[in-house]
Amino acid sequence: MGDTKRLAVTTLGCKVNQYDTDSVVTQFLDAGYRVVDFQAAADVYLINTCTVTNLGDRKSRQMIRRAHKKNPSAKIVVMGCMAQTTPEDVAALEGVSLVVGTDGRGRIVEEVEALEQGEQLSLVDNIFEVSDFEDLPSLDFSGRTRATLKIQDGCDQFCTYCRVPFARGPSRSRTPESVLKQAKQIVALGYKEIVLTGIHLGLYGADLDPPTTLAAISRKAADVPGLRRLRISSVDPHEITEDLLELVGDHPVVCRHMHIPLQSGSDAVLKRMKRNYSSGQFMDVVKSLRARVPEIAITTDIMVGFPGETEEDFLKTLELVREAEFSKIHVFQYSKRSGTAAARFPGQIPSREKEDRSKRLIHAGEALSERFHCSFIGQIADVLVEQQQEGQAHGHTDNYVKVSFPVSDGVDLVGETVSVQVLKADSAGVMGRLIGKKE
Ligand code: SF4
């Protein structure tokens, strides 16, 4: 134990970044490393950076400094979106040994081992020239019941507020063979739920030869024997096809949950964001889903305070939110991101205005969440148990309602699907009593 090399890891940003970290950690574990806490002294520090906001950059730099302070002779590997977009700035930070962008992560362990003390190497390529999905298996999943499966990277859309296409490059898809191989491995490890994820999931398959679609790969993944639930993480409204609707409506393993980023309910704002759909098209998709899939949970992301957003624009968003009856809204305040088109747009909104709109929208979102949750009172819910603590078990239904219920001492239900009678509800979820295990 004393001789094994210590790896300390931290990840900023999104679920895709977490998947990328897990796949690199898997390689370090295979090479005999052991993972220690990020606050501890380690031989190698791996920092997977985020650049989605200016704050993401700042936090990433902070983590690099923290690692160097903890052990000045450690090798520091910086990977991910900030490393990809500003590799020279990252390389200039004290203690950085290896800079890797959002490709070439399969070489990290080998390069770290080859580096001499004090040496530095950059593996950052021009991401716009990368055309293949970097196929890295990840077998190091956090949690015991739900595993993320990354099937796509990159984005071709260039929304005016977003830096991701510069950090991640063009859309690249994992081959169906590789997706299914990894899905089977995940099931064999005992996971009950797979979340299909990517940077722009709706583009899945278009770059493959022969081309395929998100609906087709989701159906194949959902058919993997032993899998209980397949969740599709996020799809833009104009990419929800008839096939996808049918799959979510009919396949018993596919969760009745769609996360569809709205961003704004005002067509003028959507146009300036370059979002490629109108509020009317968004509502058409919502109506089709509701008609097809009873009790579906539709969740969304909304950005308030985009440059030029008037009170009238914001009221349109509020109106659409009520009409769409989202079960959960993630509210973001627009933050000026250097290097994006929107950062140069006129009509930047003062922070107190953004704060005020954000509060009003959060309030509206909570009321809708509560209403959605209350509609299940008295019903029996199927819950996949994810956690147990101090006599309480917690999990989700397939339509993403958080369920809590008391359990007796000595009973371990984590990983089981159970029936729970819903007794109470609030905006955070529902509470109930255990009826029994399913199957
Ligand atoms: S779709 Fe838009 S917001 Fe999403 S990653 Fe691509 S550019 Fe960014």
Tab-separated table of C-alpha atoms and ligand atoms in Angstrom:
chain	number	residue	atom	x	y	z
A	1	MET	CA	0.000	0.000	0.000
A	2	GLY	CA	2.784	2.433	1.018
A	3	ASP	CA	4.555	2.048	-2.344
A	4	THR	CA	1.578	2.635	-4.596
A	5	LYS	CA	1.499	6.045	-6.193
A	6	ARG	CA	-1.187	8.408	-4.981
A	7	LEU	CA	-3.558	10.168	-7.351
A	8	ALA	CA	-5.707	13.115	-6.244
A	9	VAL	CA	-8.521	14.199	-8.512
A	10	THR	CA	-10.929	17.070	-8.868
A	11	THR	CA	-13.510	17.848	-11.560
A	12	LEU	CA	-15.176	21.148	-12.337
A	13	GLY	CA	-18.219	21.593	-14.515
A	14	CYS	CA	-20.650	19.170	-16.049
A	15	LYS	CA	-21.509	15.445	-16.110
A	16	VAL	CA	-19.545	14.939	-19.323
A	17	ASN	CA	-16.444	16.245	-17.567
A	18	GLN	CA	-17.132	13.839	-14.698
A	19	TYR	CA	-17.302	10.967	-17.169
A	20	ASP	CA	-14.003	12.070	-18.748
A	21	THR	CA	-12.386	12.223	-15.306
A	22	ASP	CA	-13.684	8.761	-14.427
A	23	SER	CA	-12.242	7.332	-17.622
A	24	VAL	CA	-8.803	8.783	-16.908
A	25	VAL	CA	-8.974	7.600	-13.288
A	26	THR	CA	-9.805	4.109	-14.602
A	27	GLN	CA	-6.516	4.196	-16.537
A	28	PHE	CA	-4.544	5.330	-13.473
A	29	LEU	CA	-6.123	2.560	-11.372
A	30	ASP	CA	-5.159	0.014	-14.045
A	31	ALA	CA	-1.588	1.325	-13.801
A	32	GLY	CA	-1.565	0.603	-10.047
A	33	TYR	CA	-2.291	4.061	-8.601
A	34	ARG	CA	-4.594	4.590	-5.642
A	35	VAL	CA	-6.928	7.542	-5.309
A	36	VAL	CA	-6.557	9.858	-2.314
A	37	ASP	CA	-8.544	12.917	-1.261
A	38	PHE	CA	-7.798	16.067	-3.254
A	39	GLN	CA	-6.796	17.837	-0.017
A	40	ALA	CA	-4.186	15.157	0.745
A	41	ALA	CA	-0.557	14.967	-0.368
A	42	ALA	CA	-0.392	13.040	-3.667
A	43	ASP	CA	2.157	12.115	-6.326
A	44	VAL	CA	-0.109	13.129	-9.189
A	45	TYR	CA	-2.915	15.709	-9.173
A	46	LEU	CA	-5.461	15.518	-11.957
A	47	ILE	CA	-7.560	18.645	-12.465
A	48	ASN	CA	-10.338	18.472	-15.042
A	49	THR	CA	-11.170	22.080	-15.807
A	50	CYS	CA	-14.304	23.921	-16.921
A	51	THR	CA	-14.505	27.086	-18.967
A	52	VAL	CA	-18.240	27.575	-19.349
A	53	THR	CA	-18.121	30.797	-17.331
A	54	ASN	CA	-15.308	33.142	-16.287
A	55	LEU	CA	-15.881	31.712	-12.794
A	56	GLY	CA	-15.127	28.204	-14.130
A	57	ASP	CA	-11.712	29.428	-15.246
A	58	ARG	CA	-11.050	31.083	-11.892
A	59	LYS	CA	-11.971	27.983	-9.899
A	60	SER	CA	-9.846	25.802	-12.176
A	61	ARG	CA	-6.795	28.017	-11.554
A	62	GLN	CA	-7.496	27.944	-7.823
A	63	MET	CA	-7.436	24.127	-7.809
A	64	ILE	CA	-4.105	24.060	-9.673
A	65	ARG	CA	-2.567	26.463	-7.136
A	66	ARG	CA	-3.976	24.428	-4.250
A	67	ALA	CA	-2.447	21.206	-5.588
A	68	HIS	CA	0.973	22.805	-6.076
A	69	LYS	CA	0.912	24.221	-2.554
A	70	LYS	CA	0.006	20.844	-1.067
A	71	ASN	CA	2.907	19.044	-2.731
A	72	PRO	CA	5.290	21.217	-4.791
A	73	SER	CA	7.076	18.152	-6.168
A	74	ALA	CA	3.890	16.425	-7.383
A	75	LYS	CA	3.111	16.148	-11.079
A	76	ILE	CA	0.074	18.240	-11.947
A	77	VAL	CA	-2.039	17.199	-14.920
A	78	VAL	CA	-4.528	19.775	-16.185
A	79	MET	CA	-7.093	18.560	-18.680
A	80	GLY	CA	-10.495	19.600	-20.026
A	81	CYS	CA	-12.156	22.689	-21.429
A	82	MET	CA	-10.017	25.477	-19.970
A	83	ALA	CA	-6.840	23.593	-20.842
A	84	GLN	CA	-8.148	23.225	-24.398
A	85	THR	CA	-9.059	26.873	-24.918
A	86	THR	CA	-6.139	28.559	-23.123
A	87	PRO	CA	-3.291	26.000	-23.007
A	88	GLU	CA	-0.522	28.630	-22.787
A	89	ASP	CA	-2.117	30.295	-19.759
A	90	VAL	CA	-2.446	26.914	-18.059
A	91	ALA	CA	1.146	25.941	-18.879
A	92	ALA	CA	2.337	29.217	-17.330
A	93	LEU	CA	0.867	28.308	-13.923
A	94	GLU	CA	3.406	27.132	-11.399
A	95	GLY	CA	3.820	23.379	-11.031
A	96	VAL	CA	1.857	22.284	-14.114
A	97	SER	CA	3.494	19.209	-15.666
A	98	LEU	CA	1.069	18.082	-18.351
A	99	VAL	CA	-1.598	20.015	-20.262
A	100	VAL	CA	-4.227	17.936	-22.062
A	101	GLY	CA	-7.290	19.330	-23.795
A	102	THR	CA	-10.519	17.550	-24.588
A	103	ASP	CA	-8.862	14.906	-26.741
A	104	GLY	CA	-5.744	12.742	-26.280
A	105	ARG	CA	-6.784	11.663	-22.784
A	106	GLY	CA	-5.903	8.064	-23.511
A	107	ARG	CA	-2.177	8.978	-23.336
A	108	ILE	CA	-2.160	10.721	-19.963
A	109	VAL	CA	-0.845	7.891	-17.779
A	110	GLU	CA	1.940	6.979	-20.166
A	111	GLU	CA	3.042	10.611	-20.533
A	112	VAL	CA	2.924	11.286	-16.787
A	113	GLU	CA	5.133	8.266	-16.126
A	114	ALA	CA	7.622	9.397	-18.765
A	115	LEU	CA	7.895	12.976	-17.478
A	116	GLU	CA	10.952	13.847	-15.407
A	117	GLN	CA	10.567	16.023	-12.314
A	118	GLY	CA	10.135	19.667	-13.381
A	119	GLU	CA	9.516	18.804	-17.047
A	120	GLN	CA	6.432	20.074	-18.856
A	121	LEU	CA	4.486	18.768	-21.852
A	122	SER	CA	1.426	19.962	-23.761
A	123	LEU	CA	-0.749	17.479	-25.643
A	124	VAL	CA	-3.306	20.056	-26.759
A	125	ASP	CA	-4.257	19.726	-30.445
A	126	ASN	CA	-6.422	21.889	-32.656
A	127	ILE	CA	-9.802	20.542	-31.570
A	128	PHE	CA	-11.460	21.614	-34.823
A	129	GLU	CA	-9.353	19.037	-36.633
A	130	VAL	CA	-10.447	16.160	-34.413
A	131	SER	CA	-13.101	14.096	-36.142
A	132	ASP	CA	-13.375	10.899	-34.075
A	133	PHE	CA	-14.962	10.307	-30.691
A	134	GLU	CA	-12.203	9.413	-28.227
A	135	ASP	CA	-13.387	6.044	-27.043
A	136	LEU	CA	-12.388	5.754	-23.399
A	137	PRO	CA	-14.086	3.134	-21.283
A	138	SER	CA	-14.952	4.247	-17.797
A	139	LEU	CA	-15.470	1.716	-15.074
A	140	ASP	CA	-15.118	4.028	-12.152
A	141	PHE	CA	-18.616	5.339	-11.530
A	142	SER	CA	-19.600	7.383	-8.559
A	143	GLY	CA	-22.649	5.979	-6.772
A	144	ARG	CA	-24.012	2.478	-6.763
A	145	THR	CA	-27.176	2.574	-8.835
A	146	ARG	CA	-26.860	5.067	-11.673
A	147	ALA	CA	-24.037	5.266	-14.210
A	148	THR	CA	-23.387	7.914	-16.825
A	149	LEU	CA	-22.574	6.686	-20.314
A	150	LYS	CA	-21.053	9.264	-22.603
A	151	ILE	CA	-21.965	8.659	-26.214
A	152	GLN	CA	-21.215	12.000	-27.865
A	153	ASP	CA	-18.768	14.889	-27.597
A	154	GLY	CA	-18.579	18.353	-29.164
A	155	CYS	CA	-21.138	20.753	-30.575
A	156	ASP	CA	-21.606	22.451	-33.951
A	157	GLN	CA	-24.217	24.948	-32.887
A	158	PHE	CA	-22.273	28.000	-31.598
A	159	CYS	CA	-25.006	29.575	-29.467
A	160	THR	CA	-23.908	33.157	-29.001
A	161	TYR	CA	-23.392	32.899	-25.217
A	162	CYS	CA	-21.523	29.604	-25.198
A	163	ARG	CA	-17.862	28.770	-25.384
A	164	VAL	CA	-18.287	25.023	-25.418
A	165	PRO	CA	-17.818	24.491	-29.203
A	166	PHE	CA	-14.384	26.141	-28.899
A	167	ALA	CA	-13.481	23.867	-26.017
A	168	ARG	CA	-14.975	20.623	-27.296
A	169	GLY	CA	-14.782	20.913	-31.092
A	170	PRO	CA	-17.195	19.465	-33.635
A	171	SER	CA	-19.797	16.837	-32.808
A	172	ARG	CA	-18.354	13.305	-32.608
A	173	SER	CA	-20.293	10.153	-31.787
A	174	ARG	CA	-19.278	6.937	-30.092
A	175	THR	CA	-19.919	3.940	-32.319
A	176	PRO	CA	-23.039	1.877	-31.516
A	177	GLU	CA	-20.806	-1.189	-30.894
A	178	SER	CA	-18.812	0.707	-28.282
A	179	VAL	CA	-21.937	2.188	-26.663
A	180	LEU	CA	-23.495	-1.258	-26.307
A	181	LYS	CA	-20.288	-2.853	-25.070
A	182	GLN	CA	-20.007	-0.253	-22.326
A	183	ALA	CA	-23.733	-0.496	-21.509
A	184	LYS	CA	-23.366	-4.257	-21.003
A	185	GLN	CA	-20.300	-3.721	-18.788
A	186	ILE	CA	-22.237	-1.232	-16.678
A	187	VAL	CA	-25.120	-3.681	-16.227
A	188	ALA	CA	-22.676	-6.484	-15.407
A	189	LEU	CA	-21.231	-4.278	-12.652
A	190	GLY	CA	-24.673	-4.184	-11.039
A	191	TYR	CA	-25.898	-0.725	-12.072
A	192	LYS	CA	-29.625	-0.468	-12.607
A	193	GLU	CA	-29.828	2.838	-14.448
A	194	ILE	CA	-27.828	4.312	-17.302
A	195	VAL	CA	-27.918	7.993	-18.174
A	196	LEU	CA	-26.959	8.598	-21.792
A	197	THR	CA	-25.033	11.808	-21.952
A	198	GLY	CA	-23.097	14.063	-24.295
A	199	ILE	CA	-22.352	17.699	-24.959
A	200	HIS	CA	-25.065	17.952	-27.619
A	201	LEU	CA	-26.824	14.602	-27.466
A	202	GLY	CA	-29.364	15.347	-30.202
A	203	LEU	CA	-26.563	15.372	-32.764
A	204	TYR	CA	-25.688	11.758	-31.955
A	205	GLY	CA	-25.034	9.560	-34.958
A	206	ALA	CA	-25.072	12.142	-37.756
A	207	ASP	CA	-21.274	11.953	-38.152
A	208	LEU	CA	-21.084	8.143	-38.192
A	209	ASP	CA	-20.869	5.979	-41.290
A	210	PRO	CA	-23.541	4.746	-41.729
A	211	PRO	CA	-25.328	7.555	-39.901
A	212	THR	CA	-27.666	6.722	-37.057
A	213	THR	CA	-29.769	8.607	-34.494
A	214	LEU	CA	-30.174	9.156	-30.794
A	215	ALA	CA	-33.508	7.301	-30.900
A	216	ALA	CA	-31.914	4.260	-32.566
A	217	ILE	CA	-28.978	3.966	-30.151
A	218	SER	CA	-31.224	4.627	-27.151
A	219	ARG	CA	-33.526	1.792	-28.209
A	220	LYS	CA	-30.591	-0.608	-28.541
A	221	ALA	CA	-29.165	0.442	-25.186
A	222	ALA	CA	-32.580	0.096	-23.526
A	223	ASP	CA	-32.785	-3.471	-24.874
A	224	VAL	CA	-29.583	-4.539	-23.063
A	225	PRO	CA	-30.698	-7.451	-20.862
A	226	GLY	CA	-30.801	-6.659	-17.163
A	227	LEU	CA	-31.019	-2.881	-17.520
A	228	ARG	CA	-33.904	-1.438	-15.507
A	229	ARG	CA	-33.817	2.200	-16.588
A	230	LEU	CA	-32.389	4.250	-19.393
A	231	ARG	CA	-32.478	8.016	-19.005
A	232	ILE	CA	-31.727	10.389	-21.852
A	233	SER	CA	-30.010	13.382	-20.306
A	234	SER	CA	-30.820	16.430	-22.465
A	235	VAL	CA	-32.161	17.024	-25.950
A	236	ASP	CA	-32.844	20.304	-27.734
A	237	PRO	CA	-36.495	20.696	-28.787
A	238	HIS	CA	-35.891	20.609	-32.537
A	239	GLU	CA	-34.087	17.285	-32.131
A	240	ILE	CA	-36.964	15.438	-30.473
A	241	THR	CA	-38.037	13.274	-33.388
A	242	GLU	CA	-41.090	11.109	-33.879
A	243	ASP	CA	-38.906	8.027	-33.200
A	244	LEU	CA	-37.694	9.487	-29.933
A	245	LEU	CA	-41.252	10.339	-28.867
A	246	GLU	CA	-42.313	6.797	-29.633
A	247	LEU	CA	-39.397	5.346	-27.676
A	248	VAL	CA	-40.050	7.444	-24.563
A	249	GLY	CA	-43.747	6.660	-24.805
A	250	ASP	CA	-43.533	2.921	-25.365
A	251	HIS	CA	-40.300	1.369	-24.128
A	252	PRO	CA	-40.701	0.105	-20.550
A	253	VAL	CA	-37.036	0.721	-19.734
A	254	VAL	CA	-36.835	4.286	-21.083
A	255	CYS	CA	-37.624	6.844	-18.375
A	256	ARG	CA	-40.610	9.121	-18.786
A	257	HIS	CA	-38.369	12.124	-18.382
A	258	MET	CA	-37.113	14.607	-20.933
A	259	HIS	CA	-34.772	17.468	-20.183
A	260	ILE	CA	-35.311	20.061	-22.895
A	261	PRO	CA	-33.350	23.298	-22.526
A	262	LEU	CA	-35.642	26.252	-23.234
A	263	GLN	CA	-33.255	29.128	-22.376
A	264	SER	CA	-35.902	31.780	-23.106
A	265	GLY	CA	-39.610	32.026	-23.907
A	266	SER	CA	-39.074	35.104	-26.090
A	267	ASP	CA	-38.499	34.530	-29.792
A	268	ALA	CA	-36.442	37.701	-30.082
A	269	VAL	CA	-34.083	36.475	-27.341
A	270	LEU	CA	-33.935	32.925	-28.746
A	271	LYS	CA	-32.934	34.391	-32.085
A	272	ARG	CA	-30.149	36.484	-30.566
A	273	MET	CA	-28.994	33.397	-28.671
A	274	LYS	CA	-28.992	31.526	-32.018
A	275	ARG	CA	-31.004	28.676	-30.561
A	276	ASN	CA	-32.596	27.399	-33.805
A	277	TYR	CA	-36.181	26.995	-32.503
A	278	SER	CA	-39.046	29.289	-31.596
A	279	SER	CA	-41.153	29.324	-28.446
A	280	GLY	CA	-44.054	27.947	-30.531
A	281	GLN	CA	-41.975	24.977	-31.723
A	282	PHE	CA	-40.910	24.355	-28.151
A	283	MET	CA	-44.524	24.237	-26.965
A	284	ASP	CA	-45.491	21.918	-29.844
A	285	VAL	CA	-42.888	19.431	-28.632
A	286	VAL	CA	-44.112	19.733	-25.035
A	287	LYS	CA	-47.709	19.104	-26.148
A	288	SER	CA	-46.724	16.064	-28.244
A	289	LEU	CA	-44.807	14.608	-25.314
A	290	ARG	CA	-47.687	15.153	-22.901
A	291	ALA	CA	-50.175	13.624	-25.328
A	292	ARG	CA	-47.946	10.595	-25.838
A	293	VAL	CA	-46.468	9.993	-22.386
A	294	PRO	CA	-48.746	10.300	-19.355
A	295	GLU	CA	-47.094	11.751	-16.225
A	296	ILE	CA	-43.930	12.610	-18.121
A	297	ALA	CA	-41.490	14.873	-16.277
A	298	ILE	CA	-40.282	17.686	-18.477
A	299	THR	CA	-37.376	19.592	-16.975
A	300	THR	CA	-35.501	22.520	-18.450
A	301	ASP	CA	-32.703	25.094	-18.266
A	302	ILE	CA	-33.500	28.777	-18.551
A	303	MET	CA	-31.089	31.676	-18.774
A	304	VAL	CA	-32.232	35.041	-17.448
A	305	GLY	CA	-30.697	38.419	-18.205
A	306	PHE	CA	-29.383	37.661	-21.688
A	307	PRO	CA	-28.221	40.944	-23.313
A	308	GLY	CA	-31.222	42.963	-24.459
A	309	GLU	CA	-33.770	40.870	-22.505
A	310	THR	CA	-36.609	43.254	-21.634
A	311	GLU	CA	-39.182	42.835	-18.887
A	312	GLU	CA	-41.628	41.913	-21.652
A	313	ASP	CA	-39.283	39.168	-22.921
A	314	PHE	CA	-38.958	37.865	-19.397
A	315	LEU	CA	-42.745	37.827	-18.930
A	316	LYS	CA	-43.006	35.707	-22.081
A	317	THR	CA	-40.618	33.231	-20.476
A	318	LEU	CA	-42.736	33.161	-17.303
A	319	GLU	CA	-45.869	32.597	-19.361
A	320	LEU	CA	-44.351	29.743	-21.326
A	321	VAL	CA	-43.012	28.161	-18.142
A	322	ARG	CA	-46.537	28.021	-16.691
A	323	GLU	CA	-47.995	26.669	-19.896
A	324	ALA	CA	-45.310	23.993	-20.259
A	325	GLU	CA	-45.702	22.967	-16.574
A	326	PHE	CA	-42.079	21.994	-16.145
A	327	SER	CA	-41.470	19.718	-13.205
A	328	LYS	CA	-38.088	21.337	-12.543
A	329	ILE	CA	-36.329	24.430	-13.828
A	330	HIS	CA	-32.601	25.082	-13.580
A	331	VAL	CA	-32.257	28.845	-13.635
A	332	PHE	CA	-28.992	30.462	-14.745
A	333	GLN	CA	-28.151	34.114	-14.782
A	334	TYR	CA	-26.428	35.138	-17.996
A	335	SER	CA	-22.797	35.863	-17.303
A	336	LYS	CA	-20.625	37.613	-19.831
A	337	ARG	CA	-18.220	35.076	-21.247
A	338	SER	CA	-15.168	36.511	-22.950
A	339	GLY	CA	-14.627	35.100	-26.424
A	340	THR	CA	-18.337	34.692	-27.203
A	341	ALA	CA	-20.462	36.823	-29.536
A	342	ALA	CA	-22.947	37.764	-26.800
A	343	ALA	CA	-20.209	39.323	-24.662
A	344	ARG	CA	-20.064	42.112	-27.256
A	345	PHE	CA	-23.854	42.534	-27.560
A	346	PRO	CA	-25.369	45.835	-26.434
A	347	GLY	CA	-27.930	45.931	-23.624
A	348	GLN	CA	-26.053	43.976	-20.947
A	349	ILE	CA	-28.445	43.592	-18.012
A	350	PRO	CA	-27.465	44.941	-14.551
A	351	SER	CA	-26.878	42.228	-11.957
A	352	ARG	CA	-29.701	43.315	-9.651
A	353	GLU	CA	-32.134	42.945	-12.554
A	354	LYS	CA	-30.765	39.468	-13.311
A	355	GLU	CA	-31.014	38.593	-9.643
A	356	ASP	CA	-34.635	39.756	-9.498
A	357	ARG	CA	-35.683	37.798	-12.641
A	358	SER	CA	-33.860	34.743	-11.388
A	359	LYS	CA	-35.739	34.866	-8.048
A	360	ARG	CA	-39.117	35.259	-9.766
A	361	LEU	CA	-38.411	32.366	-12.090
A	362	ILE	CA	-37.122	30.113	-9.303
A	363	HIS	CA	-40.302	30.900	-7.376
A	364	ALA	CA	-42.505	29.990	-10.375
A	365	GLY	CA	-40.451	26.810	-10.903
A	366	GLU	CA	-40.857	25.732	-7.273
A	367	ALA	CA	-44.623	26.182	-7.457
A	368	LEU	CA	-44.725	23.966	-10.565
A	369	SER	CA	-42.472	21.327	-8.964
A	370	GLU	CA	-44.763	21.238	-5.956
A	371	ARG	CA	-47.857	20.896	-8.122
A	372	PHE	CA	-46.262	18.043	-10.095
A	373	HIS	CA	-45.215	16.250	-6.918
A	374	CYS	CA	-48.628	16.726	-5.242
A	375	SER	CA	-50.308	15.008	-8.191
A	376	PHE	CA	-48.757	11.727	-6.981
A	377	ILE	CA	-50.189	11.815	-3.444
A	378	GLY	CA	-52.030	8.572	-2.779
A	379	GLN	CA	-50.358	6.771	-5.695
A	380	ILE	CA	-47.903	3.881	-5.522
A	381	ALA	CA	-44.544	4.905	-6.993
A	382	ASP	CA	-41.770	2.631	-8.262
A	383	VAL	CA	-38.543	3.904	-6.743
A	384	LEU	CA	-34.977	2.956	-7.491
A	385	VAL	CA	-33.246	3.380	-4.136
A	386	GLU	CA	-29.983	5.311	-4.421
A	387	GLN	CA	-29.062	6.180	-0.853
A	388	GLN	CA	-29.802	5.288	2.732
A	389	GLN	CA	-28.935	7.378	5.745
A	390	GLU	CA	-30.138	7.651	9.330
A	391	GLY	CA	-33.223	5.509	8.823
A	392	GLN	CA	-34.304	7.240	5.596
A	393	ALA	CA	-34.015	5.881	2.063
A	394	HIS	CA	-33.912	8.136	-0.987
A	395	GLY	CA	-34.334	7.465	-4.668
A	396	HIS	CA	-36.122	8.577	-7.805
A	397	THR	CA	-39.058	7.411	-9.853
A	398	ASP	CA	-38.468	6.972	-13.567
A	399	ASN	CA	-40.142	10.348	-14.091
A	400	TYR	CA	-37.563	11.913	-11.804
A	401	VAL	CA	-39.543	12.546	-8.663
A	402	LYS	CA	-37.318	12.410	-5.607
A	403	VAL	CA	-38.845	10.005	-3.083
A	404	SER	CA	-37.901	9.611	0.588
A	405	PHE	CA	-39.261	7.046	3.024
A	406	PRO	CA	-38.299	5.549	6.386
A	407	VAL	CA	-36.543	2.163	6.545
A	408	SER	CA	-35.921	-0.121	9.482
A	409	ASP	CA	-32.453	-0.669	10.928
A	410	GLY	CA	-30.436	-3.378	9.239
A	411	VAL	CA	-32.357	-3.231	5.956
A	412	ASP	CA	-30.262	-2.258	2.923
A	413	LEU	CA	-32.384	-1.343	-0.080
A	414	VAL	CA	-29.768	0.533	-2.122
A	415	GLY	CA	-29.954	-0.672	-5.723
A	416	GLU	CA	-33.416	-2.209	-5.270
A	417	THR	CA	-36.597	-1.100	-6.970
A	418	VAL	CA	-39.351	-0.739	-4.380
A	419	SER	CA	-42.990	0.327	-4.248
A	420	VAL	CA	-43.706	3.344	-2.085
A	421	GLN	CA	-47.064	4.855	-1.285
A	422	VAL	CA	-46.841	8.625	-1.619
A	423	LEU	CA	-48.207	10.401	1.450
A	424	LYS	CA	-46.867	13.969	1.274
A	425	ALA	CA	-45.221	16.262	-1.251
A	426	ASP	CA	-43.417	19.578	-1.483
A	427	SER	CA	-41.342	21.346	-4.121
A	428	ALA	CA	-38.291	19.150	-3.439
A	429	GLY	CA	-40.037	15.784	-3.842
A	430	VAL	CA	-42.397	13.358	-2.153
A	431	MET	CA	-42.401	11.404	1.102
A	432	GLY	CA	-44.065	8.058	1.570
A	433	ARG	CA	-44.108	4.624	3.146
A	434	LEU	CA	-42.541	1.454	1.876
A	435	ILE	CA	-44.972	-1.102	0.513
A	436	GLY	CA	-42.398	-3.691	-0.571
A	437	LYS	CA	-39.747	-4.725	-3.054
A	438	LYS	CA	-40.615	-5.066	-6.723
A	439	GLU	CA	-40.114	-8.521	-8.363
B	1	SF4	S1	-26.081	23.744	-28.067
B	1	SF4	FE1	-25.461	25.831	-27.631
B	1	SF4	S2	-25.430	25.904	-25.382
B	1	SF4	FE2	-25.362	23.733	-25.952
B	1	SF4	S3	-23.144	23.250	-26.029
B	1	SF4	FE3	-23.806	23.792	-28.117
B	1	SF4	S4	-23.316	25.968	-28.277
B	1	SF4	FE4	-23.326	25.474	-26.081
